[in-house]
Each structure stands twice: as structure tokens, then as C-alpha cells.
Short mmCIF file of C-alpha atoms and ligand atoms in Angstrom, two decimals:
data_model
loop_
_atom_site.label_atom_id
_atom_site.label_comp_id
_atom_site.label_asym_id
_atom_site.label_seq_id
_atom_site.Cartn_x
_atom_site.Cartn_y
_atom_site.Cartn_z
CA MET A 1 -7.99 17.50 9.07
CA GLU A 2 -7.01 17.81 12.75
CA SER A 3 -10.10 19.85 13.58
CA ILE A 4 -12.48 17.19 12.25
CA GLY A 5 -14.17 15.39 15.12
CA VAL A 6 -14.29 11.59 14.86
CA LEU A 7 -16.46 9.76 17.35
CA MET A 8 -15.36 6.20 18.13
CA THR A 9 -18.52 4.53 19.41
CA CYS A 10 -17.02 1.12 20.20
CA PRO A 11 -14.42 0.32 22.85
CA PRO A 12 -11.06 0.93 21.11
CA PRO A 13 -10.65 -2.27 19.08
CA ASP A 14 -7.01 -1.86 18.18
CA PRO A 15 -4.18 0.40 19.43
CA TYR A 16 -2.82 0.97 15.93
CA LEU A 17 -6.23 2.21 14.76
CA VAL A 18 -6.45 4.64 17.67
CA GLU A 19 -2.92 5.89 17.02
CA GLN A 20 -3.60 6.48 13.32
CA LEU A 21 -6.90 8.27 14.01
CA GLU A 22 -5.34 10.46 16.69
CA LYS A 23 -2.55 11.47 14.30
CA ARG A 24 -5.05 12.85 11.80
CA PHE A 25 -8.26 13.84 13.59
CA THR A 26 -9.70 14.91 16.92
CA LEU A 27 -10.72 11.54 18.28
CA PHE A 28 -13.45 11.19 20.91
CA LYS A 29 -13.72 7.80 22.63
CA PHE A 30 -17.43 7.65 23.32
CA HIS A 31 -17.29 4.37 25.19
CA SER A 32 -15.28 5.85 28.07
CA ILE A 33 -17.23 9.12 28.34
CA PRO A 34 -19.43 8.91 31.46
CA ASP A 35 -22.01 11.60 30.64
CA LYS A 36 -22.74 10.85 27.01
CA ALA A 37 -25.72 13.19 26.68
CA HIS A 38 -23.72 16.14 27.98
CA PHE A 39 -20.77 15.25 25.78
CA LEU A 40 -22.95 15.10 22.67
CA ASN A 41 -24.58 18.41 23.47
CA SER A 42 -21.22 20.11 23.74
CA ASN A 43 -19.43 18.41 20.82
CA LYS A 44 -22.05 17.46 18.27
CA ALA A 45 -21.19 20.31 15.91
CA SER A 46 -17.60 19.18 15.45
CA ILE A 47 -18.33 15.48 14.90
CA ARG A 48 -18.31 14.68 11.19
CA ALA A 49 -17.39 10.99 11.34
CA VAL A 50 -18.20 7.90 13.37
CA VAL A 51 -15.92 4.89 13.71
CA GLY A 52 -17.58 1.73 15.04
CA ASN A 53 -17.22 -2.00 14.84
CA ALA A 54 -19.21 -5.21 15.39
CA SER A 55 -20.09 -4.20 18.94
CA ALA A 56 -21.23 -0.60 18.41
CA GLY A 57 -21.83 1.46 15.30
CA ALA A 58 -24.31 4.23 14.65
CA ASP A 59 -27.96 3.65 15.44
CA ALA A 60 -30.86 5.92 14.50
CA GLN A 61 -30.75 7.77 17.83
CA LEU A 62 -27.06 8.61 17.57
CA ILE A 63 -27.34 9.64 13.93
CA HIS A 64 -30.20 11.92 14.91
CA GLN A 65 -28.01 13.55 17.59
CA LEU A 66 -25.17 14.30 15.16
CA PRO A 67 -26.34 16.98 12.73
CA ASN A 68 -23.00 17.24 10.91
CA LEU A 69 -22.29 13.55 10.52
CA GLU A 70 -20.99 12.78 7.01
CA ILE A 71 -19.50 9.31 7.21
CA VAL A 72 -19.58 6.10 9.26
CA SER A 73 -16.39 4.07 8.80
CA SER A 74 -16.74 0.66 10.38
CA PHE A 75 -13.85 -1.49 11.62
CA SER A 76 -15.83 -4.60 10.60
CA VAL A 77 -17.29 -6.23 7.56
CA GLY A 78 -20.69 -6.63 9.25
CA LEU A 79 -22.99 -3.64 9.11
CA ASP A 80 -25.70 -4.73 11.52
CA LYS A 81 -24.83 -2.06 14.10
CA ILE A 82 -25.37 0.75 11.59
CA ASP A 83 -28.80 2.05 10.71
CA LEU A 84 -28.27 1.95 6.97
CA ALA A 85 -31.75 3.26 6.17
CA LYS A 86 -31.14 6.36 8.29
CA CYS A 87 -27.72 6.88 6.70
CA ARG A 88 -29.24 6.61 3.25
CA GLU A 89 -31.98 9.05 4.17
CA ARG A 90 -29.45 11.61 5.48
CA GLY A 91 -26.92 11.06 2.67
CA ILE A 92 -24.30 9.78 5.15
CA ARG A 93 -21.58 7.68 3.57
CA VAL A 94 -20.85 4.21 5.03
CA THR A 95 -17.71 2.06 4.64
CA ASN A 96 -16.62 -1.30 6.05
CA THR A 97 -13.59 -3.62 5.88
CA PRO A 98 -14.41 -6.44 3.45
CA ASP A 99 -11.91 -8.86 1.84
CA VAL A 100 -8.98 -8.22 4.18
CA LEU A 101 -10.53 -10.39 6.90
CA THR A 102 -12.02 -13.14 4.74
CA ASP A 103 -9.15 -15.61 5.12
CA ASP A 104 -8.86 -15.18 8.88
CA VAL A 105 -12.57 -15.70 9.48
CA ALA A 106 -12.63 -18.74 7.21
CA ASP A 107 -9.53 -20.15 8.92
CA LEU A 108 -11.22 -19.71 12.28
CA ALA A 109 -14.36 -21.50 11.09
CA ILE A 110 -12.24 -24.49 10.10
CA GLY A 111 -10.36 -24.21 13.40
CA LEU A 112 -13.65 -24.39 15.28
CA MET A 113 -14.73 -27.47 13.32
CA LEU A 114 -11.48 -29.22 14.18
CA ALA A 115 -11.58 -28.02 17.78
CA VAL A 116 -15.10 -29.32 18.37
CA LEU A 117 -14.73 -32.62 16.55
CA ARG A 118 -11.23 -33.45 17.80
CA ARG A 119 -11.85 -31.99 21.25
CA LEU A 120 -8.74 -29.84 21.02
CA CYS A 121 -9.61 -27.50 23.89
CA GLN A 122 -10.63 -30.38 26.14
CA SER A 123 -7.35 -32.12 25.35
CA ASP A 124 -5.43 -28.94 26.11
CA ARG A 125 -7.19 -28.61 29.46
CA TYR A 126 -6.38 -32.22 30.17
CA VAL A 127 -2.66 -31.78 29.52
CA ARG A 128 -2.60 -28.68 31.73
CA SER A 129 -4.41 -30.51 34.52
CA VAL A 130 -1.91 -33.38 34.27
CA ASN A 131 0.92 -30.92 34.67
CA SER A 132 -0.64 -29.10 37.58
CA CYS A 133 -1.08 -32.50 39.31
CA MET A 134 2.60 -33.18 38.71
CA GLU A 135 3.45 -29.86 40.33
CA GLY A 136 1.28 -30.85 43.28
CA ARG A 137 3.35 -33.95 43.69
CA LEU A 138 6.64 -32.11 43.56
CA VAL A 139 5.49 -29.70 46.25
CA SER A 140 4.21 -32.40 48.55
CA SER A 141 7.25 -34.61 48.18
CA SER A 142 9.64 -31.76 48.91
CA LEU A 143 8.12 -31.20 52.37
CA ALA A 144 10.70 -31.53 55.14
CA VAL A 145 9.26 -34.62 56.81
CA PRO A 146 10.83 -38.06 57.14
CA PRO A 147 10.27 -40.09 54.00
CA PHE A 148 8.14 -42.71 55.74
CA LEU A 149 5.69 -39.97 56.85
CA GLN A 150 5.44 -38.27 53.47
CA ILE A 151 2.02 -38.57 51.94
CA ASP A 152 2.38 -39.26 48.30
CA TYR A 153 -0.15 -36.71 47.17
CA TYR A 154 0.08 -38.04 43.70
CA PHE A 155 -0.74 -41.60 44.73
CA LEU A 156 -3.55 -40.38 46.98
CA GLN A 157 -5.13 -38.55 44.06
CA VAL A 158 -5.00 -41.70 41.97
CA CYS A 159 -6.72 -43.75 44.69
CA VAL A 160 -9.46 -41.20 45.26
CA PHE A 161 -10.01 -40.80 41.55
CA VAL A 162 -10.21 -44.54 40.91
CA LEU A 163 -12.59 -45.10 43.82
CA LEU A 164 -14.90 -42.31 42.78
CA ASN A 165 -14.85 -43.10 39.09
CA ILE A 166 -14.39 -46.83 38.86
CA ASP A 167 -17.17 -47.26 36.30
CA GLU A 168 -15.76 -44.47 34.13
CA VAL A 169 -12.25 -45.82 34.35
CA ILE A 170 -13.37 -49.22 33.14
CA THR A 171 -15.56 -47.81 30.38
CA THR A 172 -12.87 -45.42 29.25
CA LEU A 173 -10.14 -47.98 29.01
CA GLY A 174 -12.50 -50.29 27.21
CA TYR A 175 -13.60 -47.53 24.86
CA ILE A 176 -10.10 -46.32 24.08
CA SER A 177 -8.73 -49.76 23.44
CA LYS A 178 -11.65 -50.46 21.09
CA VAL A 179 -11.10 -47.24 19.14
CA ASN A 180 -7.33 -47.33 19.13
CA PRO A 181 -5.58 -50.14 20.96
CA ASP A 182 -2.21 -48.42 20.57
CA CYS A 183 -3.25 -45.38 22.54
CA SER A 184 -5.01 -47.18 25.36
CA ALA A 185 -1.85 -47.77 27.32
CA SER A 186 -0.44 -44.28 27.05
CA LEU A 187 -3.66 -42.31 27.53
CA GLY A 188 -4.96 -44.70 30.13
CA THR A 189 -1.85 -44.56 32.21
CA LEU A 190 -1.50 -40.81 31.79
CA GLY A 191 -5.02 -40.28 33.08
CA LEU A 192 -4.69 -42.71 35.95
CA ARG A 193 -1.10 -41.89 36.84
CA ASN A 194 -1.99 -38.33 37.52
CA GLY A 195 -5.28 -38.82 39.22
CA ALA A 196 -6.82 -36.03 37.16
CA LYS A 197 -10.49 -36.31 36.32
CA PHE A 198 -10.12 -38.31 33.16
CA ALA A 199 -10.89 -35.68 30.58
CA PHE A 200 -11.50 -38.10 27.76
CA SER A 201 -13.85 -40.46 29.47
CA LYS A 202 -16.91 -41.48 27.46
CA SER A 203 -16.25 -38.71 24.95
CA SER A 204 -16.36 -39.47 21.30
CA TRP A 205 -13.63 -37.92 19.21
CA LEU A 206 -14.82 -37.48 15.67
CA ASN A 207 -12.77 -36.93 12.57
CA PHE A 208 -13.27 -33.93 10.30
CA THR A 209 -12.07 -35.20 6.93
CA GLY A 210 -15.02 -36.12 4.75
CA LYS A 211 -17.77 -34.69 6.97
CA SER A 212 -20.53 -32.97 5.01
CA VAL A 213 -20.50 -29.21 5.52
CA GLY A 214 -23.56 -27.02 5.02
CA ILE A 215 -22.99 -23.28 4.76
CA ILE A 216 -25.60 -20.57 5.30
CA GLY A 217 -24.52 -17.60 3.22
CA LEU A 218 -22.15 -18.07 0.32
CA GLY A 219 -20.56 -14.64 0.14
CA ARG A 220 -16.83 -14.01 0.38
CA ILE A 221 -16.46 -15.71 3.77
CA GLY A 222 -18.86 -18.59 3.01
CA LEU A 223 -16.97 -19.35 -0.21
CA ALA A 224 -13.60 -19.21 1.56
CA ILE A 225 -14.88 -21.71 4.14
CA ALA A 226 -16.19 -23.97 1.35
CA LYS A 227 -12.82 -23.89 -0.42
CA ARG A 228 -10.99 -24.87 2.75
CA ALA A 229 -13.47 -27.60 3.67
CA GLU A 230 -13.16 -29.04 0.15
CA ALA A 231 -9.46 -29.55 0.83
CA PHE A 232 -10.57 -31.81 3.73
CA SER A 233 -12.68 -33.82 1.22
CA CYS A 234 -15.92 -32.47 2.72
CA PRO A 235 -18.98 -32.49 0.46
CA ILE A 236 -20.33 -28.91 0.48
CA SER A 237 -23.92 -27.72 0.35
CA TYR A 238 -25.36 -24.28 1.01
CA HIS A 239 -28.36 -22.10 1.56
CA THR A 240 -28.76 -18.54 0.28
CA ARG A 241 -31.87 -16.56 -0.65
CA THR A 242 -31.43 -17.52 -4.29
CA GLU A 243 -29.44 -20.30 -5.88
CA LYS A 244 -26.04 -19.32 -7.26
CA SER A 245 -25.47 -20.21 -10.90
CA ASP A 246 -21.68 -20.05 -10.65
CA VAL A 247 -21.00 -22.62 -7.93
CA LYS A 248 -21.02 -26.39 -8.08
CA TYR A 249 -22.18 -27.03 -4.50
CA LYS A 250 -25.58 -28.51 -3.73
CA TYR A 251 -28.22 -25.85 -3.02
CA TYR A 252 -31.00 -26.18 -0.46
CA PRO A 253 -33.80 -23.63 -0.61
CA SER A 254 -34.59 -24.16 3.08
CA VAL A 255 -32.25 -24.02 6.08
CA VAL A 256 -34.04 -26.98 7.69
CA GLU A 257 -33.35 -29.11 4.62
CA LEU A 258 -29.71 -28.01 4.60
CA ALA A 259 -29.38 -28.87 8.30
CA ALA A 260 -30.98 -32.27 7.79
CA ASN A 261 -28.47 -33.08 5.06
CA CYS A 262 -25.16 -32.05 6.59
CA GLN A 263 -23.06 -32.96 9.61
CA ILE A 264 -21.57 -29.53 10.20
CA LEU A 265 -23.71 -26.43 9.72
CA VAL A 266 -21.91 -23.09 9.44
CA VAL A 267 -23.49 -19.67 9.81
CA ALA A 268 -21.64 -17.29 7.49
CA CYS A 269 -24.31 -14.85 6.36
CA ALA A 270 -24.89 -11.20 7.24
CA LEU A 271 -27.21 -10.41 10.11
CA THR A 272 -30.42 -8.83 8.84
CA GLU A 273 -34.03 -8.95 10.01
CA GLU A 274 -34.44 -11.90 7.65
CA THR A 275 -31.55 -13.91 9.09
CA ARG A 276 -32.16 -13.14 12.80
CA HIS A 277 -32.75 -16.52 14.51
CA ILE A 278 -32.14 -18.35 11.24
CA ILE A 279 -30.93 -21.12 13.56
CA ASN A 280 -34.08 -21.99 15.47
CA ARG A 281 -35.38 -25.10 17.22
CA GLU A 282 -36.48 -26.73 13.98
CA VAL A 283 -33.08 -26.24 12.35
CA ILE A 284 -31.26 -27.47 15.46
CA ASN A 285 -33.42 -30.59 15.61
CA ALA A 286 -32.81 -31.23 11.90
CA LEU A 287 -29.05 -31.03 12.49
CA GLY A 288 -29.52 -33.50 15.30
CA PRO A 289 -27.50 -35.21 18.04
CA LYS A 290 -24.61 -35.98 15.68
CA GLY A 291 -24.56 -32.54 14.09
CA VAL A 292 -22.28 -29.63 14.89
CA LEU A 293 -23.15 -25.94 14.61
CA ILE A 294 -20.42 -23.41 13.85
CA ASN A 295 -21.25 -19.73 14.20
CA ILE A 296 -18.76 -17.16 12.97
CA GLY A 297 -21.54 -14.74 11.95
CA ARG A 298 -23.41 -12.95 14.69
CA GLY A 299 -24.94 -14.12 17.97
CA PRO A 300 -28.50 -13.13 17.02
CA HIS A 301 -28.39 -15.48 14.04
CA VAL A 302 -29.08 -18.17 16.63
CA ASP A 303 -31.98 -18.56 19.02
CA GLU A 304 -29.51 -18.92 21.90
CA PRO A 305 -31.82 -20.37 24.59
CA GLU A 306 -32.86 -23.03 22.06
CA LEU A 307 -29.23 -23.80 21.26
CA VAL A 308 -28.32 -24.07 24.93
CA SER A 309 -31.17 -26.43 25.74
CA ALA A 310 -30.42 -28.59 22.68
CA LEU A 311 -26.78 -28.91 23.77
CA VAL A 312 -27.65 -29.58 27.40
CA GLU A 313 -30.26 -32.19 26.42
CA GLY A 314 -27.96 -33.82 23.85
CA ARG A 315 -30.29 -33.01 20.94
CA LEU A 316 -27.32 -31.33 19.21
CA GLY A 317 -23.91 -32.96 18.92
CA GLY A 318 -21.72 -29.92 19.49
CA ALA A 319 -21.08 -26.29 18.73
CA GLY A 320 -18.20 -23.97 17.93
CA LEU A 321 -19.19 -20.39 18.69
CA ASP A 322 -17.23 -17.21 18.08
CA VAL A 323 -20.25 -14.98 18.62
CA PHE A 324 -23.07 -14.68 21.16
CA GLN A 325 -26.36 -12.94 21.52
CA ASP A 326 -25.25 -10.57 24.30
CA GLU A 327 -21.48 -10.28 24.02
CA PRO A 328 -19.36 -10.47 26.07
CA ASN A 329 -21.87 -12.50 28.11
CA VAL A 330 -22.04 -16.21 27.39
CA PRO A 331 -24.74 -18.55 28.75
CA GLU A 332 -23.27 -20.22 31.83
CA GLU A 333 -24.81 -23.58 30.96
CA LEU A 334 -22.26 -23.87 28.13
CA PHE A 335 -19.23 -23.71 30.41
CA GLY A 336 -19.49 -27.31 31.54
CA LEU A 337 -20.02 -28.82 28.09
CA GLU A 338 -16.96 -30.45 26.53
CA ASN A 339 -18.56 -30.65 23.08
CA VAL A 340 -18.69 -26.87 22.87
CA VAL A 341 -15.86 -24.48 22.01
CA LEU A 342 -16.34 -20.85 22.98
CA LEU A 343 -14.37 -17.93 21.52
CA PRO A 344 -14.58 -14.21 22.32
CA HIS A 345 -15.46 -12.92 18.80
CA VAL A 346 -12.00 -13.18 17.29
CA GLY A 347 -12.77 -14.06 13.66
CA SER A 348 -10.58 -11.30 12.25
CA GLY A 349 -8.30 -11.17 15.26
CA THR A 350 -4.82 -11.41 13.84
CA MET A 351 -2.15 -8.73 13.89
CA GLU A 352 -1.87 -8.63 10.12
CA THR A 353 -5.59 -8.38 9.44
CA ARG A 354 -6.30 -5.87 12.20
CA LYS A 355 -3.69 -3.55 10.65
CA GLU A 356 -5.24 -3.88 7.21
CA MET A 357 -8.68 -3.19 8.67
CA ALA A 358 -7.40 -0.12 10.50
CA ASP A 359 -5.73 1.17 7.31
CA LEU A 360 -9.06 0.81 5.50
CA VAL A 361 -10.97 2.67 8.22
CA VAL A 362 -8.47 5.54 8.17
CA GLY A 363 -8.08 5.44 4.37
CA ASN A 364 -11.83 5.76 3.88
CA LEU A 365 -12.03 8.75 6.23
CA GLU A 366 -9.11 10.47 4.52
CA ALA A 367 -10.55 9.81 1.08
CA HIS A 368 -13.90 11.22 2.15
CA PHE A 369 -12.50 14.41 3.64
CA LEU A 370 -10.19 14.93 0.66
CA ASN A 371 -13.11 14.45 -1.74
CA LYS A 372 -11.58 11.33 -3.23
CA PRO A 373 -13.37 8.04 -4.06
CA LEU A 374 -13.96 5.86 -0.98
CA LEU A 375 -11.86 2.68 -0.79
CA THR A 376 -14.65 0.32 0.30
CA PRO A 377 -17.98 2.12 0.02
CA VAL A 378 -21.21 0.54 1.20
CA LEU A 379 -23.30 3.72 0.77
O1 GLV B 1 -17.39 -9.50 13.28
C1 GLV B 1 -16.58 -8.94 12.66
C2 GLV B 1 -16.82 -8.19 11.48
O2 GLV B 1 -17.98 -7.98 11.10
O3 GLV B 1 -15.84 -7.76 10.87
#
């Protein structure tokens, strides 16, 4: 099999995958080839397989340029970067990596819900800022000047902070003691003692247990999210093209209706022409200022400019996003929002799952070239 050319169209997603492919085939890393047209002209005859992922697969143009292409083996469950119609037309086989990543993606969806509602990332940033302030104090107080001349950097920060934020300090302490009198002293003093911009001011922590969860797409991943959310006593509802007879969750035939009737809306469907911008202005407004959007599907499921303006204007309560319209680019307006958690498309990103995905990619290629049944055929 060493003479079989395999074209990896995505940036290498995993070192183990690359190692396994290089052991068996002649691997070309398309992403790092500067003159792609020249490369294709010289090597097209030897390329019989493409390996892609969620960022790059095989579009109509590439398929057209590879006359001997027999199989596209994707290191992803999503197939939106592969022109399936073209593959079908040319008799090219297609495989993906279903099942092995279901649990990780569902875990991450729940993680995003908790992170947004409980402000986990904001809290983490707060603790880090407290510690860096402490370090500042240690440095300043170790300066070799007489004690009476030493500026207590730490105290200075507190004074400046209090003067600049007196209204917030008062509101925050009032708010915290109303919500949880026991934590007012510790959080209040922590924030003030360190002079850090008080990360928790005016924010509203929300609990997750019992929140109603609406899921768009009830395939393997959607069902795994539902199962996990049920364990948090969340009532589950869903939207799919047609109602499922074998599930007990409430069905909504329209996404707007689903959004209007849940507190957390999760995108867990495949990206197709039909589901592109399934989250639009109307859906976002139906979810509303107390609602949270979780997207572990694909960026183009969401009308991103609409999402950004809803978050900036406070028409949407929060968002947990693992995917974006133009990855790796993320709209800058989101960086300053504490009710938003941003991840770099890591749904299946665990060591264990990545290995299983890589084994499937390689196993499918081997099966194909040995004329054996494919492990996870799509076409
Ligand atoms: O996004 C990841 C995948 O489709 O597997």
C-alpha cells in the first residue's frame, strides 16, 4: 500500500493519525504545500484517497482535479466539507468517524452550559487576576527601599479601584449578600483586598439544574446531550425535521417555538443547506434575554452577526460556542462579554477519542484498499 497516494487536505489534526498514515501510505500534506496547482498537476495520478476533517475535506473542484480518487476518509463525524453529490456521481466512497466522539461532544455541550450559567471562565480569570495582583505586591514590597518609603502597591490598587468603582462596589456587596449572605464576606474581601476589577460585579450567576433544554437535532449527539441534561433534572424538548416516535421528549415542529419554550437552546444537528442559519434573528429573539445558546454543531448554523448584536445589545442572555462561521476567526465583539464562553472547536478533542477517530480513518482506508467492507461507510 506504500505507493498509494493519500492527500491530507486539512492541517494535520493529530500526530498519531499522521504517523499511522505515513507508516502505510505516501502521505501528502496539502495544507503546507505552497504551490497547490503545480503539486496537483504533478501528483494527481498517484492520489487515490483524501483525508480531511471539519475544516477541509473534498470539494467539487478538488474532486474534479483528482481523476483517480477512490475514497474520502474524514477525521470527523460532520460531512459538510465533502461534496457528497460529486462523490456519489463519481462512485467515490466516503467514510467518517461517528459514535466514537459522541460522548465527548455531549460532555462538552454540558460543560458549556455549566460554564456559561455558572460563569466558570470568568471566575477562573478572576482567581488568576487576584494571584497576579498578589505577585505585584510581593515584587513591590521586596524593593530595597526603607520601609517608610515603600509604596504598598497592593493598598494603592485597592484605593484606586474603590474610587473608580464605588457604585459597583456597593451594588456588588449588596447583590452578593442578598443572594448568599455567607459568601459576601469572603468574595467581597477577596475582590477588594486585591484591588482587581471585581469580576463578579453585577453579574448574575444562574444555576443549571432544572433549566429547560431545547435540542435541535436528535441524532446520536443530540440524544447523548438529552440523556446528560436529564440527569440534571432538565425538561427536554427538541426539533427535528420529523417527530421521533421512539423518544419521550416534547417535540416542536418549528425552531422558533422550541426557542420560545426553553431556557437553553443547543445546536446539535448536521450542517446542510436546510440547517444553515437555523439560528436566525427570530430564533434568537424567541430565546430572549434570559436564554442561552449552545453551539457544538457548526458555525454556519448560526447567523453570526445577528448573534453578536443580540449578545451585545442584551437581547440574548448568553452563549457557549465551540464553533464559528470563519474558524479560527472569532468576532472581536465577543471578547469583552462575560456571558459568553468561546472554545476553539474542541468537541471531540480528547486523547482517547482522537486515537479512536484516527484508527477509524486508517481502518477505513485499509479496508477499502484491501477490498474489505468499510468500517463506517457513508457512501
Ligand atoms: O466537528 C467535528 C466533527 O464533525 O467531528
